[in-house]
Amino acid sequence: MFAVTATQTDPDNPLAGLTLGEHPEPKAPDGWTTVSVKAAALNHHDLWTLKGVGIRQDRLPIVLGCDAAGVDEEGNEVIVHSVIGTGADETLDPKRSLLSEVHDGTFAERVAVPRRNLVPKPAALTFEEAACLPTAWLTAYRMLFDKAGLEPGSTVLVQGAGGGVATAVIALGRAAGFRVWATSRSQDKRDRALELGADQVFEPGARLPERVDAVMETVGQATWDHSLKSLRPGGRIVVSGATSGAVPPADLNRVFFLQLSIVGSTMGTRDQLGRLAVFLEQTGVRPLIDRTMPMTQARDGFAAMHEGELFGKVVFTAE
């Protein structure tokens, strides 16, 4: 079958290890099944794998891709939950992994997954829309509705509008009745954040009209100081990524004096993925897709992400 694999890693030239071509068919052990992939979405995780982050060299070659929607062996339309783990909350399993870390991922004609990882795809969602949900949108859903501890009407600051998680938070927050503010270095991305549902947009580090109830943080070091200074007393930062660096000054005096909370958030559960799909079905919110292309042209999608040209998701379709 056709697949998109990582055959080597290079932190400086990640696309050097991106290989497109034939790959052995997946084998489904007991408790697993195979899904015929209709659409799969690109994440920064896939680029990091090519850079050598979070992958053991003895796992190569490995099929890339965490996200997919397709058809199971019984003909049901499904969304693939990408967290492989056990327990009521598989994200807390110390041995958990994402598809494409230990097991082959979703950038292929077929993928093997545990049966428990399949979520029904609502008919109202296209395969391309559904494929965007398991990583970025699920991460955003959990950050906003689980970890942030907010009620509708609260004010949320989203750092770095344009990334997959950030755009998802804006869309979900608007649909749920939050007042959403967003930052970006790019005027174009700030304008597009407004179109997506942000109430106000700002340049990074800008003084805000008032302090916010919570900050959704995926950028890390470059925006951390602004995130802390933007919070009201008792406010909360929810962190699910640190693309610009993971060790900013903590500013502990501000944290304890203003009684701020810093909460980590990783992915989400299978049940949350199911509720996210229903939320989109009921509200009419849909993932923002920057571009869709055949899986055979995946290199172009990876290049666009590597160069930072995206606003929303890249989706590959299986032909």
PDB file of C-alpha atoms in Angstrom:
ATOM      1  CA  MET A   1       0.000   0.000   0.000  1.00  0.00           C
ATOM      2  CA  PHE A   2       1.032   3.643  -0.402  1.00  0.00           C
ATOM      3  CA  ALA A   3       2.324   5.377   2.732  1.00  0.00           C
ATOM      4  CA  VAL A   4       4.216   8.446   3.927  1.00  0.00           C
ATOM      5  CA  THR A   5       7.075   7.367   6.189  1.00  0.00           C
ATOM      6  CA  ALA A   6       9.975   8.735   8.188  1.00  0.00           C
ATOM      7  CA  THR A   7      13.092   6.839   7.098  1.00  0.00           C
ATOM      8  CA  GLN A   8      15.641   9.043   8.871  1.00  0.00           C
ATOM      9  CA  THR A   9      15.717  12.090  11.134  1.00  0.00           C
ATOM     10  CA  ASP A  10      17.518  15.398  10.712  1.00  0.00           C
ATOM     11  CA  PRO A  11      16.887  18.380  13.043  1.00  0.00           C
ATOM     12  CA  ASP A  12      18.135  20.856  10.425  1.00  0.00           C
ATOM     13  CA  ASN A  13      16.608  19.347   7.291  1.00  0.00           C
ATOM     14  CA  PRO A  14      13.580  17.327   8.435  1.00  0.00           C
ATOM     15  CA  LEU A  15      12.156  16.791   4.952  1.00  0.00           C
ATOM     16  CA  ALA A  16      15.266  14.796   4.003  1.00  0.00           C
ATOM     17  CA  GLY A  17      13.825  11.767   5.801  1.00  0.00           C
ATOM     18  CA  LEU A  18      10.327  12.043   4.309  1.00  0.00           C
ATOM     19  CA  THR A  19       9.711   9.060   2.030  1.00  0.00           C
ATOM     20  CA  LEU A  20       6.632   8.419  -0.116  1.00  0.00           C
ATOM     21  CA  GLY A  21       5.991   5.003  -1.609  1.00  0.00           C
ATOM     22  CA  GLU A  22       5.060   1.389  -0.980  1.00  0.00           C
ATOM     23  CA  HIS A  23       4.868   0.052   2.581  1.00  0.00           C
ATOM     24  CA  PRO A  24       3.757  -3.329   4.012  1.00  0.00           C
ATOM     25  CA  GLU A  25       0.086  -3.722   4.886  1.00  0.00           C
ATOM     26  CA  PRO A  26      -0.707  -3.214   8.606  1.00  0.00           C
ATOM     27  CA  LYS A  27      -1.249  -6.234  10.828  1.00  0.00           C
ATOM     28  CA  ALA A  28      -3.963  -6.041  13.476  1.00  0.00           C
ATOM     29  CA  PRO A  29      -3.200  -8.014  16.683  1.00  0.00           C
ATOM     30  CA  ASP A  30      -5.936  -9.206  19.051  1.00  0.00           C
ATOM     31  CA  GLY A  31      -8.172  -6.309  20.057  1.00  0.00           C
ATOM     32  CA  TRP A  32      -7.087  -4.222  17.079  1.00  0.00           C
ATOM     33  CA  THR A  33      -8.667  -3.587  13.705  1.00  0.00           C
ATOM     34  CA  THR A  34      -7.811  -1.833  10.472  1.00  0.00           C
ATOM     35  CA  VAL A  35      -9.314   1.348   9.081  1.00  0.00           C
ATOM     36  CA  SER A  36      -9.301   2.357   5.424  1.00  0.00           C
ATOM     37  CA  VAL A  37      -8.127   5.956   5.580  1.00  0.00           C
ATOM     38  CA  LYS A  38     -10.202   8.506   3.682  1.00  0.00           C
ATOM     39  CA  ALA A  39      -8.500  11.630   5.037  1.00  0.00           C
ATOM     40  CA  ALA A  40      -5.607  12.380   7.398  1.00  0.00           C
ATOM     41  CA  ALA A  41      -4.445  15.687   8.886  1.00  0.00           C
ATOM     42  CA  LEU A  42      -0.911  16.982   9.334  1.00  0.00           C
ATOM     43  CA  ASN A  43       0.387  18.089  12.750  1.00  0.00           C
ATOM     44  CA  HIS A  44       3.601  19.633  14.013  1.00  0.00           C
ATOM     45  CA  HIS A  45       4.149  16.281  15.718  1.00  0.00           C
ATOM     46  CA  ASP A  46       4.859  14.807  12.272  1.00  0.00           C
ATOM     47  CA  LEU A  47       7.478  17.443  11.552  1.00  0.00           C
ATOM     48  CA  TRP A  48       9.061  16.943  14.980  1.00  0.00           C
ATOM     49  CA  THR A  49       9.313  13.212  14.302  1.00  0.00           C
ATOM     50  CA  LEU A  50      11.321  13.979  11.162  1.00  0.00           C
ATOM     51  CA  LYS A  51      13.540  16.195  13.309  1.00  0.00           C
ATOM     52  CA  GLY A  52      14.141  13.299  15.693  1.00  0.00           C
ATOM     53  CA  VAL A  53      12.032  14.583  18.594  1.00  0.00           C
ATOM     54  CA  GLY A  54      10.134  11.925  20.551  1.00  0.00           C
ATOM     55  CA  ILE A  55      11.095   9.012  18.313  1.00  0.00           C
ATOM     56  CA  ARG A  56      13.610   6.237  18.908  1.00  0.00           C
ATOM     57  CA  GLN A  57      15.854   5.541  15.966  1.00  0.00           C
ATOM     58  CA  ASP A  58      15.138   1.817  16.167  1.00  0.00           C
ATOM     59  CA  ARG A  59      11.478   2.609  15.326  1.00  0.00           C
ATOM     60  CA  LEU A  60      12.418   3.819  11.837  1.00  0.00           C
ATOM     61  CA  PRO A  61      11.094   3.516   9.259  1.00  0.00           C
ATOM     62  CA  ILE A  62       7.651   4.373  10.612  1.00  0.00           C
ATOM     63  CA  VAL A  63       4.485   5.628   8.942  1.00  0.00           C
ATOM     64  CA  LEU A  64       3.802   9.214   9.979  1.00  0.00           C
ATOM     65  CA  GLY A  65       0.441  10.714  10.954  1.00  0.00           C
ATOM     66  CA  CYS A  66      -1.666  10.878  14.130  1.00  0.00           C
ATOM     67  CA  ASP A  67      -5.031  11.935  12.731  1.00  0.00           C
ATOM     68  CA  ALA A  68      -7.422  10.135  10.416  1.00  0.00           C
ATOM     69  CA  ALA A  69     -11.016   9.499   9.510  1.00  0.00           C
ATOM     70  CA  GLY A  70     -12.113   6.559   7.412  1.00  0.00           C
ATOM     71  CA  VAL A  71     -14.122   3.373   7.221  1.00  0.00           C
ATOM     72  CA  ASP A  72     -13.692   0.393   9.550  1.00  0.00           C
ATOM     73  CA  GLU A  73     -13.856  -3.291   8.593  1.00  0.00           C
ATOM     74  CA  GLU A  74     -17.640  -3.312   9.104  1.00  0.00           C
ATOM     75  CA  GLY A  75     -18.166  -0.348   6.800  1.00  0.00           C
ATOM     76  CA  ASN A  76     -18.778   2.208   9.562  1.00  0.00           C
ATOM     77  CA  GLU A  77     -17.519   5.774   9.125  1.00  0.00           C
ATOM     78  CA  VAL A  78     -15.160   6.456  12.028  1.00  0.00           C
ATOM     79  CA  ILE A  79     -12.676   8.907  13.524  1.00  0.00           C
ATOM     80  CA  VAL A  80      -9.411   7.436  14.824  1.00  0.00           C
ATOM     81  CA  HIS A  81      -8.407   8.393  18.379  1.00  0.00           C
ATOM     82  CA  SER A  82      -4.630   8.623  18.219  1.00  0.00           C
ATOM     83  CA  VAL A  83      -3.708   8.050  21.886  1.00  0.00           C
ATOM     84  CA  ILE A  84      -2.711   4.421  22.428  1.00  0.00           C
ATOM     85  CA  GLY A  85      -3.094   3.676  26.139  1.00  0.00           C
ATOM     86  CA  THR A  86      -5.198   2.098  28.855  1.00  0.00           C
ATOM     87  CA  GLY A  87      -7.384   3.302  31.704  1.00  0.00           C
ATOM     88  CA  ALA A  88     -10.313   5.681  32.010  1.00  0.00           C
ATOM     89  CA  ASP A  89      -8.001   8.519  30.979  1.00  0.00           C
ATOM     90  CA  GLU A  90      -5.475   7.071  28.576  1.00  0.00           C
ATOM     91  CA  THR A  91      -3.478  10.322  28.555  1.00  0.00           C
ATOM     92  CA  LEU A  92      -2.392   9.513  32.132  1.00  0.00           C
ATOM     93  CA  ASP A  93      -1.058   6.079  31.185  1.00  0.00           C
ATOM     94  CA  PRO A  94       2.739   6.347  31.665  1.00  0.00           C
ATOM     95  CA  LYS A  95       3.209   3.935  28.764  1.00  0.00           C
ATOM     96  CA  ARG A  96       0.889   5.793  26.406  1.00  0.00           C
ATOM     97  CA  SER A  97       1.988   6.757  22.920  1.00  0.00           C
ATOM     98  CA  LEU A  98       0.560   8.479  19.884  1.00  0.00           C
ATOM     99  CA  LEU A  99       0.159   6.769  16.565  1.00  0.00           C
ATOM    100  CA  SER A 100       3.438   7.173  14.619  1.00  0.00           C
ATOM    101  CA  GLU A 101       5.570   6.970  17.786  1.00  0.00           C
ATOM    102  CA  VAL A 102       5.541   3.218  18.480  1.00  0.00           C
ATOM    103  CA  HIS A 103       2.965   2.014  15.951  1.00  0.00           C
ATOM    104  CA  ASP A 104       2.614   3.023  12.306  1.00  0.00           C
ATOM    105  CA  GLY A 105       0.524   6.142  11.812  1.00  0.00           C
ATOM    106  CA  THR A 106      -2.288   7.309   9.580  1.00  0.00           C
ATOM    107  CA  PHE A 107      -0.552   8.618   6.440  1.00  0.00           C
ATOM    108  CA  ALA A 108      -1.297   5.420   4.556  1.00  0.00           C
ATOM    109  CA  GLU A 109      -4.125   3.719   2.738  1.00  0.00           C
ATOM    110  CA  ARG A 110      -4.832   1.642   5.848  1.00  0.00           C
ATOM    111  CA  VAL A 111      -3.924   1.908   9.541  1.00  0.00           C
ATOM    112  CA  ALA A 112      -4.173  -0.594  12.419  1.00  0.00           C
ATOM    113  CA  VAL A 113      -5.609   0.716  15.707  1.00  0.00           C
ATOM    114  CA  PRO A 114      -7.170  -0.680  18.884  1.00  0.00           C
ATOM    115  CA  ARG A 115     -10.914  -1.207  18.449  1.00  0.00           C
ATOM    116  CA  ARG A 116     -11.563   1.010  21.484  1.00  0.00           C
ATOM    117  CA  ASN A 117      -9.916   3.903  19.618  1.00  0.00           C
ATOM    118  CA  LEU A 118     -12.681   4.228  17.039  1.00  0.00           C
ATOM    119  CA  VAL A 119     -15.261   7.003  17.435  1.00  0.00           C
ATOM    120  CA  PRO A 120     -18.356   7.232  15.197  1.00  0.00           C
ATOM    121  CA  LYS A 121     -18.076  10.012  12.620  1.00  0.00           C
ATOM    122  CA  PRO A 122     -21.199  12.179  12.519  1.00  0.00           C
ATOM    123  CA  ALA A 123     -22.706  12.226   9.049  1.00  0.00           C
ATOM    124  CA  ALA A 124     -22.689  16.032   9.162  1.00  0.00           C
ATOM    125  CA  LEU A 125     -18.868  16.076   9.136  1.00  0.00           C
ATOM    126  CA  THR A 126     -16.894  15.330   5.993  1.00  0.00           C
ATOM    127  CA  PHE A 127     -13.966  12.931   6.244  1.00  0.00           C
ATOM    128  CA  GLU A 128     -11.636  15.904   5.752  1.00  0.00           C
ATOM    129  CA  GLU A 129     -13.227  17.829   8.635  1.00  0.00           C
ATOM    130  CA  ALA A 130     -13.317  14.789  10.909  1.00  0.00           C
ATOM    131  CA  ALA A 131      -9.646  14.056  10.236  1.00  0.00           C
ATOM    132  CA  CYS A 132      -8.698  17.391  11.826  1.00  0.00           C
ATOM    133  CA  LEU A 133     -10.154  16.513  15.227  1.00  0.00           C
ATOM    134  CA  PRO A 134      -8.031  13.860  17.013  1.00  0.00           C
ATOM    135  CA  THR A 135      -4.943  15.967  17.833  1.00  0.00           C
ATOM    136  CA  ALA A 136      -5.256  19.765  17.503  1.00  0.00           C
ATOM    137  CA  TRP A 137      -9.011  20.062  17.993  1.00  0.00           C
ATOM    138  CA  LEU A 138      -9.145  17.507  20.788  1.00  0.00           C
ATOM    139  CA  THR A 139      -6.266  19.285  22.527  1.00  0.00           C
ATOM    140  CA  ALA A 140      -8.138  22.596  22.227  1.00  0.00           C
ATOM    141  CA  TYR A 141     -11.404  21.051  23.457  1.00  0.00           C
ATOM    142  CA  ARG A 142      -9.772  19.685  26.598  1.00  0.00           C
ATOM    143  CA  MET A 143      -7.846  22.891  27.297  1.00  0.00           C
ATOM    144  CA  LEU A 144     -10.932  25.056  27.047  1.00  0.00           C
ATOM    145  CA  PHE A 145     -13.718  22.885  28.463  1.00  0.00           C
ATOM    146  CA  ASP A 146     -11.838  20.680  30.938  1.00  0.00           C
ATOM    147  CA  LYS A 147      -8.623  22.278  32.150  1.00  0.00           C
ATOM    148  CA  ALA A 148      -9.469  26.001  32.065  1.00  0.00           C
ATOM    149  CA  GLY A 149     -12.316  25.766  34.586  1.00  0.00           C
ATOM    150  CA  LEU A 150     -14.242  28.623  32.960  1.00  0.00           C
ATOM    151  CA  GLU A 151     -17.889  29.492  32.490  1.00  0.00           C
ATOM    152  CA  PRO A 152     -19.326  30.946  29.267  1.00  0.00           C
ATOM    153  CA  GLY A 153     -18.825  34.696  29.214  1.00  0.00           C
ATOM    154  CA  SER A 154     -15.265  34.434  30.500  1.00  0.00           C
ATOM    155  CA  THR A 155     -12.421  36.131  28.612  1.00  0.00           C
ATOM    156  CA  VAL A 156      -9.738  33.911  27.099  1.00  0.00           C
ATOM    157  CA  LEU A 157      -6.454  34.973  25.502  1.00  0.00           C
ATOM    158  CA  VAL A 158      -5.103  32.695  22.769  1.00  0.00           C
ATOM    159  CA  GLN A 159      -1.394  33.116  22.083  1.00  0.00           C
ATOM    160  CA  GLY A 160      -0.140  32.559  18.547  1.00  0.00           C
ATOM    161  CA  ALA A 161      -3.272  32.559  16.402  1.00  0.00           C
ATOM    162  CA  GLY A 162      -2.661  30.540  13.265  1.00  0.00           C
ATOM    163  CA  GLY A 163      -1.562  27.212  14.691  1.00  0.00           C
ATOM    164  CA  GLY A 164      -3.916  24.242  14.628  1.00  0.00           C
ATOM    165  CA  VAL A 165      -4.649  24.269  18.381  1.00  0.00           C
ATOM    166  CA  ALA A 166      -4.962  28.050  18.538  1.00  0.00           C
ATOM    167  CA  THR A 167      -7.434  28.283  15.665  1.00  0.00           C
ATOM    168  CA  ALA A 168      -9.460  25.461  17.208  1.00  0.00           C
ATOM    169  CA  VAL A 169      -9.604  27.265  20.576  1.00  0.00           C
ATOM    170  CA  ILE A 170     -10.857  30.432  18.863  1.00  0.00           C
ATOM    171  CA  ALA A 171     -13.622  28.613  16.997  1.00  0.00           C
ATOM    172  CA  LEU A 172     -14.677  26.444  19.953  1.00  0.00           C
ATOM    173  CA  GLY A 173     -14.534  29.353  22.402  1.00  0.00           C
ATOM    174  CA  ARG A 174     -16.694  31.561  20.218  1.00  0.00           C
ATOM    175  CA  ALA A 175     -19.287  28.805  19.782  1.00  0.00           C
ATOM    176  CA  ALA A 176     -19.381  28.178  23.543  1.00  0.00           C
ATOM    177  CA  GLY A 177     -19.924  31.816  24.503  1.00  0.00           C
ATOM    178  CA  PHE A 178     -16.456  32.873  25.601  1.00  0.00           C
ATOM    179  CA  ARG A 179     -14.966  36.259  24.761  1.00  0.00           C
ATOM    180  CA  VAL A 180     -11.852  35.293  22.815  1.00  0.00           C
ATOM    181  CA  TRP A 181      -8.819  37.509  22.264  1.00  0.00           C
ATOM    182  CA  ALA A 182      -5.863  36.386  20.169  1.00  0.00           C
ATOM    183  CA  THR A 183      -2.301  37.427  19.359  1.00  0.00           C
ATOM    184  CA  SER A 184      -0.128  36.945  16.294  1.00  0.00           C
ATOM    185  CA  ARG A 185       2.975  38.521  14.784  1.00  0.00           C
ATOM    186  CA  SER A 186       1.236  38.485  11.392  1.00  0.00           C
ATOM    187  CA  GLN A 187      -1.384  41.089  10.435  1.00  0.00           C
ATOM    188  CA  ASP A 188      -2.879  38.565   8.022  1.00  0.00           C
ATOM    189  CA  LYS A 189      -3.250  35.956  10.761  1.00  0.00           C
ATOM    190  CA  ARG A 190      -4.754  38.531  13.111  1.00  0.00           C
ATOM    191  CA  ASP A 191      -7.313  39.440  10.448  1.00  0.00           C
ATOM    192  CA  ARG A 192      -8.128  35.794   9.862  1.00  0.00           C
ATOM    193  CA  ALA A 193      -8.500  35.196  13.615  1.00  0.00           C
ATOM    194  CA  LEU A 194     -11.193  37.881  13.620  1.00  0.00           C
ATOM    195  CA  GLU A 195     -12.949  36.118  10.751  1.00  0.00           C
ATOM    196  CA  LEU A 196     -12.748  32.880  12.715  1.00  0.00           C
ATOM    197  CA  GLY A 197     -14.514  34.394  15.715  1.00  0.00           C
ATOM    198  CA  ALA A 198     -11.977  36.250  17.856  1.00  0.00           C
ATOM    199  CA  ASP A 199     -13.447  39.397  19.429  1.00  0.00           C
ATOM    200  CA  GLN A 200     -10.175  41.326  19.421  1.00  0.00           C
ATOM    201  CA  VAL A 201      -6.642  40.666  18.161  1.00  0.00           C
ATOM    202  CA  PHE A 202      -3.313  42.062  19.281  1.00  0.00           C
ATOM    203  CA  GLU A 203       0.369  42.027  18.446  1.00  0.00           C
ATOM    204  CA  PRO A 204       2.470  39.774  20.712  1.00  0.00           C
ATOM    205  CA  GLY A 205       3.189  41.442  24.029  1.00  0.00           C
ATOM    206  CA  ALA A 206       0.590  44.171  23.536  1.00  0.00           C
ATOM    207  CA  ARG A 207      -1.115  45.753  26.529  1.00  0.00           C
ATOM    208  CA  LEU A 208      -4.635  44.349  26.755  1.00  0.00           C
ATOM    209  CA  PRO A 209      -7.787  46.345  27.564  1.00  0.00           C
ATOM    210  CA  GLU A 210      -8.149  44.314  30.754  1.00  0.00           C
ATOM    211  CA  ARG A 211      -6.745  41.209  32.332  1.00  0.00           C
ATOM    212  CA  VAL A 212      -8.175  37.884  31.214  1.00  0.00           C
ATOM    213  CA  ASP A 213      -9.578  34.878  33.050  1.00  0.00           C
ATOM    214  CA  ALA A 214      -7.368  32.345  31.264  1.00  0.00           C
ATOM    215  CA  VAL A 215      -4.607  32.087  28.677  1.00  0.00           C
ATOM    216  CA  MET A 216      -4.357  29.222  26.202  1.00  0.00           C
ATOM    217  CA  GLU A 217      -0.616  28.774  25.730  1.00  0.00           C
ATOM    218  CA  THR A 218       1.037  26.720  22.993  1.00  0.00           C
ATOM    219  CA  VAL A 219       3.917  29.041  22.071  1.00  0.00           C
ATOM    220  CA  GLY A 220       5.930  28.862  25.285  1.00  0.00           C
ATOM    221  CA  GLN A 221       9.045  30.898  25.896  1.00  0.00           C
ATOM    222  CA  ALA A 222       8.343  33.744  23.459  1.00  0.00           C
ATOM    223  CA  THR A 223       4.925  34.577  24.943  1.00  0.00           C
ATOM    224  CA  TRP A 224       5.212  33.321  28.530  1.00  0.00           C
ATOM    225  CA  ASP A 225       5.950  36.682  30.167  1.00  0.00           C
ATOM    226  CA  HIS A 226       2.986  38.253  28.372  1.00  0.00           C
ATOM    227  CA  SER A 227       0.745  35.349  29.351  1.00  0.00           C
ATOM    228  CA  LEU A 228       1.554  35.765  33.039  1.00  0.00           C
ATOM    229  CA  LYS A 229       1.103  39.560  32.944  1.00  0.00           C
ATOM    230  CA  SER A 230      -2.213  39.219  31.093  1.00  0.00           C
ATOM    231  CA  LEU A 231      -3.947  37.164  33.812  1.00  0.00           C
ATOM    232  CA  ARG A 232      -6.308  38.551  36.419  1.00  0.00           C
ATOM    233  CA  PRO A 233      -5.594  37.585  40.043  1.00  0.00           C
ATOM    234  CA  GLY A 234      -6.541  33.945  40.418  1.00  0.00           C
ATOM    235  CA  GLY A 235      -6.379  33.387  36.663  1.00  0.00           C
ATOM    236  CA  ARG A 236      -5.069  30.322  34.914  1.00  0.00           C
ATOM    237  CA  ILE A 237      -2.669  29.456  32.100  1.00  0.00           C
ATOM    238  CA  VAL A 238      -3.373  26.188  30.309  1.00  0.00           C
ATOM    239  CA  VAL A 239      -0.243  24.902  28.561  1.00  0.00           C
ATOM    240  CA  SER A 240      -0.296  22.264  25.840  1.00  0.00           C
ATOM    241  CA  GLY A 241       2.855  23.146  23.922  1.00  0.00           C
ATOM    242  CA  ALA A 242       6.025  25.201  23.837  1.00  0.00           C
ATOM    243  CA  THR A 243       7.018  25.593  20.205  1.00  0.00           C
ATOM    244  CA  SER A 244       9.304  28.571  20.875  1.00  0.00           C
ATOM    245  CA  GLY A 245      11.106  27.067  23.871  1.00  0.00           C
ATOM    246  CA  ALA A 246      10.281  25.223  27.076  1.00  0.00           C
ATOM    247  CA  VAL A 247      12.254  27.057  29.789  1.00  0.00           C
ATOM    248  CA  PRO A 248      11.058  30.665  30.176  1.00  0.00           C
ATOM    249  CA  PRO A 249      11.617  32.605  33.434  1.00  0.00           C
ATOM    250  CA  ALA A 250       8.923  31.360  35.814  1.00  0.00           C
ATOM    251  CA  ASP A 251       8.312  34.745  37.538  1.00  0.00           C
ATOM    252  CA  LEU A 252       7.310  32.934  40.713  1.00  0.00           C
ATOM    253  CA  ASN A 253       6.694  36.160  42.663  1.00  0.00           C
ATOM    254  CA  ARG A 254       3.861  37.010  40.281  1.00  0.00           C
ATOM    255  CA  VAL A 255       2.560  33.443  40.378  1.00  0.00           C
ATOM    256  CA  PHE A 256       2.200  33.249  44.156  1.00  0.00           C
ATOM    257  CA  PHE A 257       1.311  36.880  44.849  1.00  0.00           C
ATOM    258  CA  LEU A 258      -1.556  36.863  42.312  1.00  0.00           C
ATOM    259  CA  GLN A 259      -2.396  33.213  43.068  1.00  0.00           C
ATOM    260  CA  LEU A 260      -2.100  32.201  39.441  1.00  0.00           C
ATOM    261  CA  SER A 261      -2.555  28.615  38.284  1.00  0.00           C
ATOM    262  CA  ILE A 262      -0.484  26.900  35.610  1.00  0.00           C
ATOM    263  CA  VAL A 263      -2.075  23.726  34.292  1.00  0.00           C
ATOM    264  CA  GLY A 264      -0.641  21.268  31.811  1.00  0.00           C
ATOM    265  CA  SER A 265      -2.864  19.626  29.220  1.00  0.00           C
ATOM    266  CA  THR A 266      -2.057  16.828  26.779  1.00  0.00           C
ATOM    267  CA  MET A 267      -4.380  15.599  24.054  1.00  0.00           C
ATOM    268  CA  GLY A 268      -7.697  14.226  25.365  1.00  0.00           C
ATOM    269  CA  THR A 269      -9.610  11.021  25.967  1.00  0.00           C
ATOM    270  CA  ARG A 270     -11.567   8.914  23.515  1.00  0.00           C
ATOM    271  CA  ASP A 271     -14.795  10.015  25.207  1.00  0.00           C
ATOM    272  CA  GLN A 272     -13.818  13.673  24.825  1.00  0.00           C
ATOM    273  CA  LEU A 273     -13.149  13.081  21.133  1.00  0.00           C
ATOM    274  CA  GLY A 274     -16.656  11.676  20.815  1.00  0.00           C
ATOM    275  CA  ARG A 275     -18.161  14.708  22.579  1.00  0.00           C
ATOM    276  CA  LEU A 276     -16.080  17.061  20.420  1.00  0.00           C
ATOM    277  CA  ALA A 277     -17.534  15.470  17.291  1.00  0.00           C
ATOM    278  CA  VAL A 278     -21.062  15.897  18.652  1.00  0.00           C
ATOM    279  CA  PHE A 279     -20.291  19.512  19.650  1.00  0.00           C
ATOM    280  CA  LEU A 280     -19.323  20.313  16.067  1.00  0.00           C
ATOM    281  CA  GLU A 281     -22.382  18.505  14.756  1.00  0.00           C
ATOM    282  CA  GLN A 282     -24.680  20.511  17.039  1.00  0.00           C
ATOM    283  CA  THR A 283     -23.071  23.965  16.709  1.00  0.00           C
ATOM    284  CA  GLY A 284     -22.122  23.948  13.040  1.00  0.00           C
ATOM    285  CA  VAL A 285     -18.501  24.808  13.887  1.00  0.00           C
ATOM    286  CA  ARG A 286     -16.062  23.247  11.448  1.00  0.00           C
ATOM    287  CA  PRO A 287     -12.270  22.934  11.443  1.00  0.00           C
ATOM    288  CA  LEU A 288     -10.466  25.553   9.393  1.00  0.00           C
ATOM    289  CA  ILE A 289      -8.629  23.757   6.601  1.00  0.00           C
ATOM    290  CA  ASP A 290      -5.788  25.676   4.972  1.00  0.00           C
ATOM    291  CA  ARG A 291      -5.362  23.227   2.107  1.00  0.00           C
ATOM    292  CA  THR A 292      -6.348  19.739   0.992  1.00  0.00           C
ATOM    293  CA  MET A 293      -4.156  17.594  -1.238  1.00  0.00           C
ATOM    294  CA  PRO A 294      -3.713  13.946  -2.235  1.00  0.00           C
ATOM    295  CA  MET A 295      -1.476  11.948   0.065  1.00  0.00           C
ATOM    296  CA  THR A 296       0.854  11.465  -2.899  1.00  0.00           C
ATOM    297  CA  GLN A 297       1.624  15.207  -2.644  1.00  0.00           C
ATOM    298  CA  ALA A 298       2.303  15.120   1.096  1.00  0.00           C
ATOM    299  CA  ARG A 299       5.772  16.620   0.669  1.00  0.00           C
ATOM    300  CA  ASP A 300       4.187  19.940  -0.347  1.00  0.00           C
ATOM    301  CA  GLY A 301       2.097  19.979   2.822  1.00  0.00           C
ATOM    302  CA  PHE A 302       5.090  19.235   5.038  1.00  0.00           C
ATOM    303  CA  ALA A 303       7.065  22.000   3.304  1.00  0.00           C
ATOM    304  CA  ALA A 304       4.288  24.531   3.928  1.00  0.00           C
ATOM    305  CA  MET A 305       4.198  23.653   7.634  1.00  0.00           C
ATOM    306  CA  HIS A 306       7.995  23.763   7.878  1.00  0.00           C
ATOM    307  CA  GLU A 307       7.979  27.263   6.347  1.00  0.00           C
ATOM    308  CA  GLY A 308       5.148  28.487   8.602  1.00  0.00           C
ATOM    309  CA  GLU A 309       2.796  29.332   5.737  1.00  0.00           C
ATOM    310  CA  LEU A 310      -0.364  27.853   7.261  1.00  0.00           C
ATOM    311  CA  PHE A 311      -3.529  29.154   8.907  1.00  0.00           C
ATOM    312  CA  GLY A 312      -5.499  26.070   9.838  1.00  0.00           C
ATOM    313  CA  LYS A 313      -4.989  22.438   8.944  1.00  0.00           C
ATOM    314  CA  VAL A 314      -3.348  20.571   6.060  1.00  0.00           C
ATOM    315  CA  VAL A 315      -5.415  17.521   5.078  1.00  0.00           C
ATOM    316  CA  PHE A 316      -4.237  14.637   2.938  1.00  0.00           C
ATOM    317  CA  THR A 317      -6.808  12.545   1.094  1.00  0.00           C
ATOM    318  CA  ALA A 318      -6.302   8.911   0.168  1.00  0.00           C
ATOM    319  CA  GLU A 319      -6.978   8.191  -3.492  1.00  0.00           C
TER     320      GLU A 319
END
